[in-house]
PDB file of C-alpha atoms in Angstrom:
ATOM      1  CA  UNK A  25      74.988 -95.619 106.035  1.00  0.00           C
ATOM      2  CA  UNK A  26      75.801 -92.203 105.881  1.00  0.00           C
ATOM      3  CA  UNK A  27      75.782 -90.872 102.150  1.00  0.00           C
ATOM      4  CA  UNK A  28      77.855 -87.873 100.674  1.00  0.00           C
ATOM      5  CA  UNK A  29      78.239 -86.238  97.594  1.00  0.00           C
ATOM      6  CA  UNK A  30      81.683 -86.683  95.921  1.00  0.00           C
ATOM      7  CA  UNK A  31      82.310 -89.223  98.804  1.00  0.00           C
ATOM      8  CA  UNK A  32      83.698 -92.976  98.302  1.00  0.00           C
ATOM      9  CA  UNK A  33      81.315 -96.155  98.769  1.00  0.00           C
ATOM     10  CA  UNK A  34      82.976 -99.367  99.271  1.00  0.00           C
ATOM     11  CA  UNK A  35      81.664-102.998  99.343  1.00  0.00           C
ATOM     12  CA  UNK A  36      82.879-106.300  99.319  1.00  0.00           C
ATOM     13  CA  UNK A  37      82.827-108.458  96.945  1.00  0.00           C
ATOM     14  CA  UNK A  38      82.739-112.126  97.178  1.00  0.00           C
ATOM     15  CA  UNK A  39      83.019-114.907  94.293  1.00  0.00           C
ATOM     16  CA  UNK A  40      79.495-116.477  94.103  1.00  0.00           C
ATOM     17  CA  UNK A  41      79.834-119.730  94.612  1.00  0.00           C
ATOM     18  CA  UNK A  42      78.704-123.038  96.630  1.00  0.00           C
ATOM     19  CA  UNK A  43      81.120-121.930  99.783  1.00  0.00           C
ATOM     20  CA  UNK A  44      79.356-118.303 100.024  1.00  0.00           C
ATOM     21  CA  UNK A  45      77.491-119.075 103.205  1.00  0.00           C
ATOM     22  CA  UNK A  46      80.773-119.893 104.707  1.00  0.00           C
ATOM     23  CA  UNK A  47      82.863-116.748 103.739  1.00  0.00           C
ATOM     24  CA  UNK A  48      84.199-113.966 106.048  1.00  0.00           C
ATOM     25  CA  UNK A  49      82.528-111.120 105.743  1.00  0.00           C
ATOM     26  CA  UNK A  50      86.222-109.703 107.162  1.00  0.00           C
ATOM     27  CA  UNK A  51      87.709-111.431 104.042  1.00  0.00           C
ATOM     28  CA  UNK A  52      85.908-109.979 100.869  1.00  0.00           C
ATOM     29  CA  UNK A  53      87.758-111.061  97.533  1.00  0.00           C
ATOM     30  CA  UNK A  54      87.664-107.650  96.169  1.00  0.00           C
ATOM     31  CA  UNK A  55      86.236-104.415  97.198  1.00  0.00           C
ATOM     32  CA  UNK A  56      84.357-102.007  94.953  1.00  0.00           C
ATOM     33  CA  UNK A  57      84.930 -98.732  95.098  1.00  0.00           C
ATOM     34  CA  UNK A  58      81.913 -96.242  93.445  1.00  0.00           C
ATOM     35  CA  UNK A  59      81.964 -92.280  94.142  1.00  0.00           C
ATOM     36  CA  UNK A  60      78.755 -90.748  94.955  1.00  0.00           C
ATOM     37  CA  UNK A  61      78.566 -88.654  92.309  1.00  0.00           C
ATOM     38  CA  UNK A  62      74.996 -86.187  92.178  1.00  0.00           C
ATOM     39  CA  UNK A  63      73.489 -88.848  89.355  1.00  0.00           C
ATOM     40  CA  UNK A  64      74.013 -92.128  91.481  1.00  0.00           C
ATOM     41  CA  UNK A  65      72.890 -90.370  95.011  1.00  0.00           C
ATOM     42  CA  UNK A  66      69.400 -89.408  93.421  1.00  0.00           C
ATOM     43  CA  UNK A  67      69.326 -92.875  92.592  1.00  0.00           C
ATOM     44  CA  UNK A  68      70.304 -94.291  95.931  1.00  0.00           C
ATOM     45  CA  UNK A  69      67.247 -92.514  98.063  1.00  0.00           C
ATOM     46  CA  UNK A  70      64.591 -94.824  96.486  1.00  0.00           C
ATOM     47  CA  UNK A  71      63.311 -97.100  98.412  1.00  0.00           C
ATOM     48  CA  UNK A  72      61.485 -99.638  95.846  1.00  0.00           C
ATOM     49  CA  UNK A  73      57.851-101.318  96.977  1.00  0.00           C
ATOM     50  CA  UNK A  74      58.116-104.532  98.347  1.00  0.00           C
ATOM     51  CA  UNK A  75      58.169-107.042  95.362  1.00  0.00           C
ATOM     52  CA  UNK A  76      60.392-105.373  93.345  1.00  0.00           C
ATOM     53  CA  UNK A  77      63.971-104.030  92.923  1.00  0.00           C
ATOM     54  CA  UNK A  78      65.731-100.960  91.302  1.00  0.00           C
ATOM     55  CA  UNK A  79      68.993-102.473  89.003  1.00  0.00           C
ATOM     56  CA  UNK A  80      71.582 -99.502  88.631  1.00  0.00           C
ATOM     57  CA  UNK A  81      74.670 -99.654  86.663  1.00  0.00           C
ATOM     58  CA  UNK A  82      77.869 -98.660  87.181  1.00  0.00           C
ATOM     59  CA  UNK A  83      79.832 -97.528  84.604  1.00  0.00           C
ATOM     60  CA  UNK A  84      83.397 -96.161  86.936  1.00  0.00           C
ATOM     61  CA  UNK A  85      84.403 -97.642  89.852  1.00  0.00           C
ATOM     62  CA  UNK A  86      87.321 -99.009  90.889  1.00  0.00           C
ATOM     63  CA  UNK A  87      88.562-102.576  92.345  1.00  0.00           C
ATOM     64  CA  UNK A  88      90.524-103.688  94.399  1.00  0.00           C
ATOM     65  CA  UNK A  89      91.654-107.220  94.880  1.00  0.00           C
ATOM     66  CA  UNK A  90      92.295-108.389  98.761  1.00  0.00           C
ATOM     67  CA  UNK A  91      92.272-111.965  97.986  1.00  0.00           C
ATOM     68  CA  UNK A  92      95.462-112.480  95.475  1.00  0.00           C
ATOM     69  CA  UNK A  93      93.632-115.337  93.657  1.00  0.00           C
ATOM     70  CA  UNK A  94      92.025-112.275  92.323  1.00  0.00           C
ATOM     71  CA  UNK A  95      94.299-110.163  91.302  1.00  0.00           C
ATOM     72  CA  UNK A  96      94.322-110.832  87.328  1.00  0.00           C
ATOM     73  CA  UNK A  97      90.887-110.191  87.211  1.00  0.00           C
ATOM     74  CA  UNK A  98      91.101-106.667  87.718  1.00  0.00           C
ATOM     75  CA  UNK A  99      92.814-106.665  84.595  1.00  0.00           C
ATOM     76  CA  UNK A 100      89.729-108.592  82.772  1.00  0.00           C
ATOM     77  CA  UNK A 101      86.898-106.999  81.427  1.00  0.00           C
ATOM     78  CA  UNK A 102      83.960-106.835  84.349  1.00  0.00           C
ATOM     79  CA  UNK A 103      80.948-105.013  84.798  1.00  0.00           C
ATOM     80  CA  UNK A 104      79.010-103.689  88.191  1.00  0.00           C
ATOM     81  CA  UNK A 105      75.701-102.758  89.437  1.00  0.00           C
ATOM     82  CA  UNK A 106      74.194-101.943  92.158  1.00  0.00           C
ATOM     83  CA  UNK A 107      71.080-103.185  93.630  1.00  0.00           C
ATOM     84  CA  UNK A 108      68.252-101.767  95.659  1.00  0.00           C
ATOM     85  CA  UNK A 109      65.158-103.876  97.330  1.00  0.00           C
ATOM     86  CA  UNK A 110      62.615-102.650  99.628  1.00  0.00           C
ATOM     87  CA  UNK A 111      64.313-101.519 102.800  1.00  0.00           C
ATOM     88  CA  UNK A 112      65.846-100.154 101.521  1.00  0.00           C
ATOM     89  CA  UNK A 113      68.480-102.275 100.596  1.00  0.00           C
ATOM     90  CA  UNK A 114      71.794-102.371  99.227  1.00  0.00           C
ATOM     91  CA  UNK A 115      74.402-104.777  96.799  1.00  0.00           C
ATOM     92  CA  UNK A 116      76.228-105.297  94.302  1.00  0.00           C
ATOM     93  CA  UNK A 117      77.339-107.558  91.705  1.00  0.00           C
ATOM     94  CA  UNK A 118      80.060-107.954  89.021  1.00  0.00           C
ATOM     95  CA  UNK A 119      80.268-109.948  86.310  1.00  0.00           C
ATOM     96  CA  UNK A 120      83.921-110.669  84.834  1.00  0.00           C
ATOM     97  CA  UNK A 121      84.261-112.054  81.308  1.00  0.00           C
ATOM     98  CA  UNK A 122      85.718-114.988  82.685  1.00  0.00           C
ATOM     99  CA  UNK A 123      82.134-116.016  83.921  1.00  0.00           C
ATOM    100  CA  UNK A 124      83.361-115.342  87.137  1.00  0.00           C
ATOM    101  CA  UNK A 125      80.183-113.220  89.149  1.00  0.00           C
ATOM    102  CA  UNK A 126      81.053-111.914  92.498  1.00  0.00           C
ATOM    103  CA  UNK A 127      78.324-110.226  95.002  1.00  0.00           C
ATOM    104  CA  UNK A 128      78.541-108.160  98.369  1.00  0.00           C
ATOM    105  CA  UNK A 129      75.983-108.467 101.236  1.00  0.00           C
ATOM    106  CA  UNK A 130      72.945-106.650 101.627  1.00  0.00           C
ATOM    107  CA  UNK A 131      73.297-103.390 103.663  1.00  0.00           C
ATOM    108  CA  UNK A 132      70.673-101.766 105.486  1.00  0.00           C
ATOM    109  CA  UNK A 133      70.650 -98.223 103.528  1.00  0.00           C
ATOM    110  CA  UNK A 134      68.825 -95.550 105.136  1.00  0.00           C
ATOM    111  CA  UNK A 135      70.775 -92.635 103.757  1.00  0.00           C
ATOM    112  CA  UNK A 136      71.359 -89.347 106.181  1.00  0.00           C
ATOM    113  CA  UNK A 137      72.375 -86.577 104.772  1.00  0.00           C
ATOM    114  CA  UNK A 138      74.313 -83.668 106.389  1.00  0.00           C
ATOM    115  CA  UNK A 139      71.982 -80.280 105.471  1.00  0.00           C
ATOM    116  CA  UNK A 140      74.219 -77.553 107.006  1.00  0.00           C
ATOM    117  CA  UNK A 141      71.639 -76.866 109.148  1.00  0.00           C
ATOM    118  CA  UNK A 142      73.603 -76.993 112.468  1.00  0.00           C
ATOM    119  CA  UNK A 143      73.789 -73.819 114.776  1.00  0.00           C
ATOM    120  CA  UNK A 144      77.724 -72.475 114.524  1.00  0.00           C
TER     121      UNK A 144
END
């Protein structure tokens, strides 16, 4: 996962339930939207140890609904965070005030980063 200042990071979102297992990961529920801002990359390029994980809110984002079962809840109040295990690994979860929690897969995050560095 290639990471970039000012860029968009999406994930899907799927309702945590007793059917996760058996989801589409082609059919998320709702998509999260975060930009990288310079405060939430520095957080992204830990890598925690192996027994433990780094919890990091999100305060703006935006989301999306693909599934339209969905769609009032992006009117609800919810909140996000991100999370990072050893890996390093990334997820996220949100939490809508209609009890509703909804979680993406873990993604392999190895950030990259583009120095400038190449010859022109």
């Amino acid at each position: 996962m290639e990471l970039e200042q000012d860029s968009n990071l999406t994930l899907p979102l799927f309702l945590f339930d007793e059917t996760l297992n058996q989801r589409d990961l082609e059919q998320p529920d709702l998509l999260l939207t975060i930009v990288l801002d310079d405060e939430l990359l520095t957080q992204l390029c830990q890598n925690p140890s192996v027994d433990s994980s780094i919890g990091i809110t999100i305060n703006e984002y935006q989301l999306d609904a693909q599934n339209e079962s969905f769609a009032a809840l992006t009117e609800l109040a919810h909140q996000a965070q991100l999370t990072l295990t050893h890996g390093p690994l990334l997820s996220a979860m949100l939490d809508a005030e209609n009890d509703m929690t909804f979680v993406s897969p873990q993604m392999d995050m190895m950030p990259t980063f583009d120095l400038g560095d190449k010859d022109e």
